[in-house]
PDB file of C-alpha atoms and ligand atoms in Angstrom:
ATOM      1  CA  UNK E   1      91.471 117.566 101.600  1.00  0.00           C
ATOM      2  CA  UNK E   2      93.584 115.522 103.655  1.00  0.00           C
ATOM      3  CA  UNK E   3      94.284 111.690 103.335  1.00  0.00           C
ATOM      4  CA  UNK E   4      93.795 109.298 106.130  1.00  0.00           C
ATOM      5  CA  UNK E   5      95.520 105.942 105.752  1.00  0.00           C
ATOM      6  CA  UNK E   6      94.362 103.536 107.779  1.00  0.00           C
ATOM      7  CA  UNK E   7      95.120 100.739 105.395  1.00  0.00           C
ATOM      8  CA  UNK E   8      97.642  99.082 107.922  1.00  0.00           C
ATOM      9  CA  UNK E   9      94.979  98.767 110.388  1.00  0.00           C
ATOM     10  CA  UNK E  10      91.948  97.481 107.950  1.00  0.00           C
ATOM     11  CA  UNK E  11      91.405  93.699 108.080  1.00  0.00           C
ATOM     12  CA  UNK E  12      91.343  91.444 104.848  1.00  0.00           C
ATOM     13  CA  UNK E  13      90.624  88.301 104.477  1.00  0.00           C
ATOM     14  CA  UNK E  14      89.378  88.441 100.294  1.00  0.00           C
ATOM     15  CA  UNK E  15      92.826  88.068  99.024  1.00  0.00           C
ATOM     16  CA  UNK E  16      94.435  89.961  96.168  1.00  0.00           C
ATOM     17  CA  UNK E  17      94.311  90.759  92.504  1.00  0.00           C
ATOM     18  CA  UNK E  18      96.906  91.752  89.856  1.00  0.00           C
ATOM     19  CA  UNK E  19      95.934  95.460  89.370  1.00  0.00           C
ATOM     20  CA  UNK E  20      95.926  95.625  85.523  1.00  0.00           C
ATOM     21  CA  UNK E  21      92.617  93.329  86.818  1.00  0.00           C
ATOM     22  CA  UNK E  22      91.211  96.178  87.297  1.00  0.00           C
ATOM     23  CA  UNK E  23      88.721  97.715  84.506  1.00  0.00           C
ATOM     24  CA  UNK E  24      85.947  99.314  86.332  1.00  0.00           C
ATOM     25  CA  UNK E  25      85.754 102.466  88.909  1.00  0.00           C
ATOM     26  CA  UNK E  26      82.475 102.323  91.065  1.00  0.00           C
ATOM     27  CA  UNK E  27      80.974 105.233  93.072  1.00  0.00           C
ATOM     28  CA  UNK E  28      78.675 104.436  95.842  1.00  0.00           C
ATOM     29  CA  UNK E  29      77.034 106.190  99.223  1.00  0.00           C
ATOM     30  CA  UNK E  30      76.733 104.776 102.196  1.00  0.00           C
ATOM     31  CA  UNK E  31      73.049 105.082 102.205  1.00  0.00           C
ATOM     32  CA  UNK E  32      73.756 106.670 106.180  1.00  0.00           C
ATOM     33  CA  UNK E  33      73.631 110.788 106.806  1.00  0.00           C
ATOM     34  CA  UNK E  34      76.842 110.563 108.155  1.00  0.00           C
ATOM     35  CA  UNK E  35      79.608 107.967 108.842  1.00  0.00           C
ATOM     36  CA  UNK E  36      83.285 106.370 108.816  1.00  0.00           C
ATOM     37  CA  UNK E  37      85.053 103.134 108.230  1.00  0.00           C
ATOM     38  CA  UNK E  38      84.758 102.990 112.173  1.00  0.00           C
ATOM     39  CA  UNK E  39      81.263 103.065 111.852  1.00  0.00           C
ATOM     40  CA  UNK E  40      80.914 100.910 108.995  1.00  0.00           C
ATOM     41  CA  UNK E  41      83.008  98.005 109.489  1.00  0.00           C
ATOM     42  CA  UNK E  42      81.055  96.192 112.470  1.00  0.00           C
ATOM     43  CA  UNK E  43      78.334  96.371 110.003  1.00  0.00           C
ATOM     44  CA  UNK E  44      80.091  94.512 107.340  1.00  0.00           C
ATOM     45  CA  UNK E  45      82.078  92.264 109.779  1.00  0.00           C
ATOM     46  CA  UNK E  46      79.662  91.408 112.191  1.00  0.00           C
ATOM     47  CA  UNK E  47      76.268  92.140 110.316  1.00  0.00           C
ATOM     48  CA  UNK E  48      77.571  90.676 107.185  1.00  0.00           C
ATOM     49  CA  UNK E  49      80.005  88.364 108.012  1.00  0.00           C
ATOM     50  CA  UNK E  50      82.694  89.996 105.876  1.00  0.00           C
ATOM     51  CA  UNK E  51      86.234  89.938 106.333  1.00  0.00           C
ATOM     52  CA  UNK E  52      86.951  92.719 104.226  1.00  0.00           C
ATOM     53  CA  UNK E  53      85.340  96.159 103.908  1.00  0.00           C
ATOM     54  CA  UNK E  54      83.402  97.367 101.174  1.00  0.00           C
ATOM     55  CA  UNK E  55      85.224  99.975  99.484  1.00  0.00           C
ATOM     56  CA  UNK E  56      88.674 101.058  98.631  1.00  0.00           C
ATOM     57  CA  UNK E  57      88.472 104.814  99.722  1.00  0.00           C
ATOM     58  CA  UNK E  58      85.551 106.669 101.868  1.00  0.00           C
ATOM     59  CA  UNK E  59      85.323 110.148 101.153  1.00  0.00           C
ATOM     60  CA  UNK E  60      84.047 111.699 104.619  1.00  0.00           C
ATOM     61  CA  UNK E  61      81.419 114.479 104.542  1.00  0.00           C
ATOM     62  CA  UNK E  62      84.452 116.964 104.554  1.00  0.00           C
ATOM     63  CA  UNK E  63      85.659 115.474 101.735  1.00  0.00           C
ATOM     64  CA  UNK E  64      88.789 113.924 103.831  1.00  0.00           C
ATOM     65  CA  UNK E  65      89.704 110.761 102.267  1.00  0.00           C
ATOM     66  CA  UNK E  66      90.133 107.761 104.238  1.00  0.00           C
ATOM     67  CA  UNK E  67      92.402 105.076 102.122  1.00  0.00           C
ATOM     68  CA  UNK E  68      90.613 101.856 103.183  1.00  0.00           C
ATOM     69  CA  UNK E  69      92.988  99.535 100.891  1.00  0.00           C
ATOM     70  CA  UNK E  70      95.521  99.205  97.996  1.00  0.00           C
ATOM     71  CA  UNK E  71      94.075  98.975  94.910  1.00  0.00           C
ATOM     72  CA  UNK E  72      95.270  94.971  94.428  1.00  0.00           C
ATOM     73  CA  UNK E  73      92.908  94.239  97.338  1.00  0.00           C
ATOM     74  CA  UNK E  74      89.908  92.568  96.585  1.00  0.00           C
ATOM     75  CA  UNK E  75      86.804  94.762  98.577  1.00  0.00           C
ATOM     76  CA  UNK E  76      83.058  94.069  99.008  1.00  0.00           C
ATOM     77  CA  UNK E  77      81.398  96.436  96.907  1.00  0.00           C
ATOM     78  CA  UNK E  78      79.590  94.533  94.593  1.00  0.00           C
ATOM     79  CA  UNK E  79      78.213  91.069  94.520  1.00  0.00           C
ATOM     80  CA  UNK E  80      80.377  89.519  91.002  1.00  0.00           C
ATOM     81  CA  UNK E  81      82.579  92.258  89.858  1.00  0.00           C
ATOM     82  CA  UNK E  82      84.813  92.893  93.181  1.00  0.00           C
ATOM     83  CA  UNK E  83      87.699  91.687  91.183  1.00  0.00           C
ATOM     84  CA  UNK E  84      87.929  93.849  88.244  1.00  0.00           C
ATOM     85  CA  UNK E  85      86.562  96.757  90.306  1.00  0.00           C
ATOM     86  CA  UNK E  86      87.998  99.796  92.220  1.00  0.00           C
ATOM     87  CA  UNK E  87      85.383 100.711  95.152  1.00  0.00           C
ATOM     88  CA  UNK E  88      84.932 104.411  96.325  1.00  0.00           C
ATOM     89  CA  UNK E  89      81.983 105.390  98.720  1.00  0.00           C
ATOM     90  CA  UNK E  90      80.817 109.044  99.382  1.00  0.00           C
ATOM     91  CA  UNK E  91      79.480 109.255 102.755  1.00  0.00           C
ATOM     92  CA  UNK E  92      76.039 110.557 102.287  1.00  0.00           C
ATOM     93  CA  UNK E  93      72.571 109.655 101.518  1.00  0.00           C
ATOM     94  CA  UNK E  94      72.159 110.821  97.999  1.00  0.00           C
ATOM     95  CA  UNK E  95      72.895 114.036  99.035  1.00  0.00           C
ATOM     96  CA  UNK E  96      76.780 115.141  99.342  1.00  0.00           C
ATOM     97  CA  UNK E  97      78.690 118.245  99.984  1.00  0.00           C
ATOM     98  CA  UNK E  98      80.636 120.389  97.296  1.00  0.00           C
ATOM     99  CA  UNK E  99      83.719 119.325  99.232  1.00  0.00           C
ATOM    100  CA  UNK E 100      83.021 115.438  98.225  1.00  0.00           C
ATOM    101  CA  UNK E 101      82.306 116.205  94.657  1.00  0.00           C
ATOM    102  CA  UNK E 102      85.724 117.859  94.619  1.00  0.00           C
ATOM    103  CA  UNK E 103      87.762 115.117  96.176  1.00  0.00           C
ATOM    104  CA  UNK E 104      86.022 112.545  94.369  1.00  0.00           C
ATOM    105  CA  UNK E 105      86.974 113.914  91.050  1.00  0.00           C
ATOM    106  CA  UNK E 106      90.094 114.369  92.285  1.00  0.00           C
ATOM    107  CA  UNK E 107      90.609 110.770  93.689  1.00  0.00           C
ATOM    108  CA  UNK E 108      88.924 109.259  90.561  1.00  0.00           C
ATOM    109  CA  UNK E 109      91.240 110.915  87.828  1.00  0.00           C
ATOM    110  CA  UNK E 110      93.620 109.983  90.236  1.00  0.00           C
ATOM    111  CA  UNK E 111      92.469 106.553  89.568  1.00  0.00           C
ATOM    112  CA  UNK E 112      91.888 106.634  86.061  1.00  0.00           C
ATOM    113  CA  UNK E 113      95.077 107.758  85.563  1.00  0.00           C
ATOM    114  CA  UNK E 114      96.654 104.646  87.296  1.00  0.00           C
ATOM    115  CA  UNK E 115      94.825 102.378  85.903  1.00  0.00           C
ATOM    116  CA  UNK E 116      94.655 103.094  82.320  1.00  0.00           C
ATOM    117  CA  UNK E 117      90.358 104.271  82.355  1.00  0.00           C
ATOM    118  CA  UNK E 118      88.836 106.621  81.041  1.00  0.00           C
ATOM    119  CA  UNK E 119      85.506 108.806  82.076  1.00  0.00           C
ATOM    120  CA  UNK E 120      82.943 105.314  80.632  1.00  0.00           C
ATOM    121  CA  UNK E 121      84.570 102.982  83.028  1.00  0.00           C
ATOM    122  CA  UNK E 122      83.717 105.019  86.196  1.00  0.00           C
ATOM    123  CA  UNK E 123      80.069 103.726  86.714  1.00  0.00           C
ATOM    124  CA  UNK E 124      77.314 103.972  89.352  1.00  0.00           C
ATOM    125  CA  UNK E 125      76.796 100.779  91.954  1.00  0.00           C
ATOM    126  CA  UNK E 126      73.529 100.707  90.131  1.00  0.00           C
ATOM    127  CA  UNK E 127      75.160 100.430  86.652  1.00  0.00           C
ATOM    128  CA  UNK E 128      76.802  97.251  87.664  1.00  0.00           C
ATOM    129  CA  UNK E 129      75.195  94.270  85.647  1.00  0.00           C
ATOM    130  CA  UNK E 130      72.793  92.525  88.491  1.00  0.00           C
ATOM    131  CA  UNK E 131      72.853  95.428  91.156  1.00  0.00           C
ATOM    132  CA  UNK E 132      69.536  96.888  91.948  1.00  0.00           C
ATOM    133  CA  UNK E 133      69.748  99.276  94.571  1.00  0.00           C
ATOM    134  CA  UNK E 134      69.577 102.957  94.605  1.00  0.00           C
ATOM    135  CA  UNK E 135      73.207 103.386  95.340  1.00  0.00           C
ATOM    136  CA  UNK E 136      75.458 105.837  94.293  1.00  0.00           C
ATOM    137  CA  UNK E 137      72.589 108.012  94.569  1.00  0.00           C
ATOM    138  CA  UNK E 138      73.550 110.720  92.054  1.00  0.00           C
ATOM    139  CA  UNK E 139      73.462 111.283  87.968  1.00  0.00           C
ATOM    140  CA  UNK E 140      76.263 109.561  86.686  1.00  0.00           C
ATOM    141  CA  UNK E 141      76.279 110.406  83.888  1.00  0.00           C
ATOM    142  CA  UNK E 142      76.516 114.502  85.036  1.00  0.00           C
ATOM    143  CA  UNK E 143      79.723 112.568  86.934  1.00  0.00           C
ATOM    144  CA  UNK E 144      80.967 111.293  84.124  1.00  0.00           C
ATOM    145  CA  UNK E 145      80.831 114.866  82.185  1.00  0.00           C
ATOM    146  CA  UNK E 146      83.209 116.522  84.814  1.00  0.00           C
ATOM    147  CA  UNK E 147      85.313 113.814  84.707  1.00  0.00           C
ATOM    148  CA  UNK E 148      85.362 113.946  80.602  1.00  0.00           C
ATOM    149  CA  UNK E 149      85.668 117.534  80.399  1.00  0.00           C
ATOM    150  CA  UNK E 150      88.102 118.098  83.275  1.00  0.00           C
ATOM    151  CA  UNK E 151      85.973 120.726  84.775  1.00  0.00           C
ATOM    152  CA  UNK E 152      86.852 118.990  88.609  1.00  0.00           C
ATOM    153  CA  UNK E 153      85.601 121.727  90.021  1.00  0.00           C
ATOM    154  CA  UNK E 154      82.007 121.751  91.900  1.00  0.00           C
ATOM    155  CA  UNK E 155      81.717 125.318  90.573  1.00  0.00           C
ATOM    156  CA  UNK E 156      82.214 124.208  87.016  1.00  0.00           C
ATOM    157  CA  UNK E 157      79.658 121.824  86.928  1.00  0.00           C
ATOM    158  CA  UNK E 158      77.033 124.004  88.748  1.00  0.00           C
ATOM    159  CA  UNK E 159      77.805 127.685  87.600  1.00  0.00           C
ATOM    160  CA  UNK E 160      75.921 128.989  90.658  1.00  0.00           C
ATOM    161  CA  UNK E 161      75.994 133.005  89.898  1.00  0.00           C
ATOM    162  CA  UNK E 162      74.463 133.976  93.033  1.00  0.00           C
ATOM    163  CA  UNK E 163      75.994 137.464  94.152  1.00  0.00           C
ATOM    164  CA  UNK E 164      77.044 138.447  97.363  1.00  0.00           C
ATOM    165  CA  UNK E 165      74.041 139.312 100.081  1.00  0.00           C
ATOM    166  CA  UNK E 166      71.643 138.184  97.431  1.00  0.00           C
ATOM    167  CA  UNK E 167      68.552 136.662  98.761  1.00  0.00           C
ATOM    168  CA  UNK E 168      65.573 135.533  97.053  1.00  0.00           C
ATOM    169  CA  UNK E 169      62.216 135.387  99.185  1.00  0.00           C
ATOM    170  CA  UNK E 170      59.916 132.796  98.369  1.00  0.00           C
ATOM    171  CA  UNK E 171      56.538 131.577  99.826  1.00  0.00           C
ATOM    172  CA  UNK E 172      56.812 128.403 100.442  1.00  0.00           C
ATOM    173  CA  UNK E 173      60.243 126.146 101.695  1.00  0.00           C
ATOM    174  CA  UNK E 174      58.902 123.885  98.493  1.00  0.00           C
ATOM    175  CA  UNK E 175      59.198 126.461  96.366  1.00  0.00           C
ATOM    176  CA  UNK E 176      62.446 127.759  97.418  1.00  0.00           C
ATOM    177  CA  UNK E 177      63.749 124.251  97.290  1.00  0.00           C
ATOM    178  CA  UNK E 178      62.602 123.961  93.873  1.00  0.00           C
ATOM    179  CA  UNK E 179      63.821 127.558  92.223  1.00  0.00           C
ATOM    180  CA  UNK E 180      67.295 126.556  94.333  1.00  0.00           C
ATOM    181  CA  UNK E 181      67.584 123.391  92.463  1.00  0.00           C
ATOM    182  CA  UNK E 182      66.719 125.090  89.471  1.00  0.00           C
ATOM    183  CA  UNK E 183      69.365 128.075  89.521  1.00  0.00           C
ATOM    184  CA  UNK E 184      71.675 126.048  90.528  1.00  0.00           C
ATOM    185  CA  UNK E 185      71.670 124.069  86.712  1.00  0.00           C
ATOM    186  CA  UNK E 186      73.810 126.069  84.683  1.00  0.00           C
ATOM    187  CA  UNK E 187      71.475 124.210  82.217  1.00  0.00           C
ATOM    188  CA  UNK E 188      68.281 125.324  83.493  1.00  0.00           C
ATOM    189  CA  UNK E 189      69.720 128.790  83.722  1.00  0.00           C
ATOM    190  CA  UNK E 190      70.179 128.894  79.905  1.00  0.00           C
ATOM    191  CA  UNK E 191      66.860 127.512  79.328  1.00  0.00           C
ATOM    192  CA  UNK E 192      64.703 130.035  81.325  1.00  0.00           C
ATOM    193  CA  UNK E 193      67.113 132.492  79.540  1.00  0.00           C
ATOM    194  CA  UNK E 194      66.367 131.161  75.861  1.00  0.00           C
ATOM    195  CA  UNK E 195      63.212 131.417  76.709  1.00  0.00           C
ATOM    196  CA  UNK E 196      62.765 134.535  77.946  1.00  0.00           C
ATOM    197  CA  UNK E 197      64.085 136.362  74.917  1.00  0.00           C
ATOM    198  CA  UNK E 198      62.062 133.864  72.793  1.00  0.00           C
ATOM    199  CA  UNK E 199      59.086 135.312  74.549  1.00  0.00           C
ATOM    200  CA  UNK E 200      60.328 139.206  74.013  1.00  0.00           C
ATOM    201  CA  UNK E 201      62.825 140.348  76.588  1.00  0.00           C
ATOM    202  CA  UNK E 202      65.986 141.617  75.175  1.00  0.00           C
ATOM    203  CA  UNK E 203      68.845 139.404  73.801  1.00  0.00           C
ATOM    204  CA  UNK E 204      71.015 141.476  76.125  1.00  0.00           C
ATOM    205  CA  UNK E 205      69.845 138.745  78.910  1.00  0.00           C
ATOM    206  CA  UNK E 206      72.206 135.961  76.553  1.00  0.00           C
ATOM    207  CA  UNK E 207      75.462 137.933  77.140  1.00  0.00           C
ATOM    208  CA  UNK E 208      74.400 138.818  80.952  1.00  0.00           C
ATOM    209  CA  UNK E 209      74.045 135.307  81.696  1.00  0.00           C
ATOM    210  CA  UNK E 210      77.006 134.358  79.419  1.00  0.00           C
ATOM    211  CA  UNK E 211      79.295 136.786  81.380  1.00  0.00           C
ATOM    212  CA  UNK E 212      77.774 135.678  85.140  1.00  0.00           C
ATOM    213  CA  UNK E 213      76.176 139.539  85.316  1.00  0.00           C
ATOM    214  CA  UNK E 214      72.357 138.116  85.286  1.00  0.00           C
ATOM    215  CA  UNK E 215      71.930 137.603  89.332  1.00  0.00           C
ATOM    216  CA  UNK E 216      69.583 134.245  90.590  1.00  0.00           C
ATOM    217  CA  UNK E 217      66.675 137.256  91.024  1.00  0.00           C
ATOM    218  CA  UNK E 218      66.904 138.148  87.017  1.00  0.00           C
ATOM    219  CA  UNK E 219      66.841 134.303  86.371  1.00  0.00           C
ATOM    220  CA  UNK E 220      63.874 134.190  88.620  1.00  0.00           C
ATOM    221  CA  UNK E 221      61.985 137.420  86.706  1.00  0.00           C
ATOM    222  CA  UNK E 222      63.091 136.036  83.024  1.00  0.00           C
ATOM    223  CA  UNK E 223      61.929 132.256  83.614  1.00  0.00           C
ATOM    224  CA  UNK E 224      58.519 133.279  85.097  1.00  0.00           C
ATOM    225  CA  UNK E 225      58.165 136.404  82.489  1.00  0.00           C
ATOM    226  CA  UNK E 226      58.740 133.657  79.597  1.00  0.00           C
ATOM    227  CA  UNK E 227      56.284 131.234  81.556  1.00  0.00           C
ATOM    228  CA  UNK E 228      53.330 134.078  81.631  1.00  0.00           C
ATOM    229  CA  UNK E 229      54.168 135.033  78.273  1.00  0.00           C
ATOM    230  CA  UNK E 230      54.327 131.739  76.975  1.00  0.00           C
ATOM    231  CA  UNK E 231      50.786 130.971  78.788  1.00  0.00           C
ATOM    232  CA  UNK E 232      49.088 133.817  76.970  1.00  0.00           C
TER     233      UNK E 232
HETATM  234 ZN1   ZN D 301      76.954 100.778  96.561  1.00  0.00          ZN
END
């Protein structure tokens, strides 16, 4: 991950803040596939009229950081609580890459750290009192548990155990999409386990998926084998 600062070169005309004013952390997207504080800010300034930009830090879709602002800067996030509030935008359109997630724990503990929050302050655009949008376009409150439990790693969070080579063949790209979504819950993965040996198939499957050894193909096998079973 590598910083850009281009706060010497951002304009600001908002004014500033003392920065024990700050109380809140919020995470938004940009709503946009792709996209920079280049391409943002004649948006905002022309657009909008604004004389500031929107967020503090904009975490590119290779999870470079660009440092829009110092945190006593007032930004344009959101409409009533710019002033006790700490913008950072993931690039993206509810959809973001592993290397995002990673820098935008890191930047938010980062954060935290500085200014005295914890894991309950960090909140979604949409969490703001009076905001109704569909911005920041991810589970908060999964981005919350991270942050709580220090697991800042996308890997943690996810526990993909997909092996090397490994591919699953499905019918239909629906399908796919959906059994991808699925193994990739570390959650889901315990379920369909449970499950499984709830429906008869050995308790051996616990400690395989415990230890990582049960491959996305077994999950696949146990969650349908404890769906027909189950449907008997
Ligand atoms: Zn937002």
């Amino acid at each position: 991950m590598v910083i850009i600062d281009i706060r010497n070169v951002t304009p600001r005309t908002n004014g500033t803040r003392k920065e024990t004013a700050i109380k809140k952390i919020a995470r938004h997207h940009s709503a946009t596939p792709t996209g920079s504080w280049e391409a943002f800010w004649p948006y905002w300034n022309k657009t909008k009229g604004w004389g500031t930009g929107g967020y503090h830090e904009i975490i590119l879709r290779n999870g470079d950081v660009q440092l829009c602002y110092d945190p006593v800067e007032i930004t344009n996030g959101i409409a009533n609580h710019n002033t006790s509030t700490y913008h950072i935008c993931v690039v993206g359109n509810g959809s973001f890459t592993d290397a995002q997630e990673k820098t935008f724990d890191e930047r938010c503990k980062l954060a935290m750290k500085r200014f005295g929050l914890s894991a309950a302050d960090i909140l979604g655009h949409n969490e703001f009192s009076g905001a109704s949008t569909s911005c920041p376009g991810i589970d908060m409150s999964m981005v919350r548990t991270r942050l709580a439990t220090g697991n800042n790693t996308v890997a943690d969070t996810k526990a993909p155990v997909k092996k090397e080579g490994e591919e699953l063949e499905f019918s239909s790209g629906t399908l796919r999409k959906e059994w991808e979504t699925f193994l990739n819950s570390k959650a889901q993965r315990e379920i369909a386990v449970q499950a499984a040996v709830k429906a008869g198939y050995s308790e051996k499957w616990i400690k395989d998926m415990e230890e990582g050894k049960a491959t996305d193909g077994d999950i696949v096998m146990l969650g349908l084998g404890a769906l027909i079973r189950v449907n008997k």
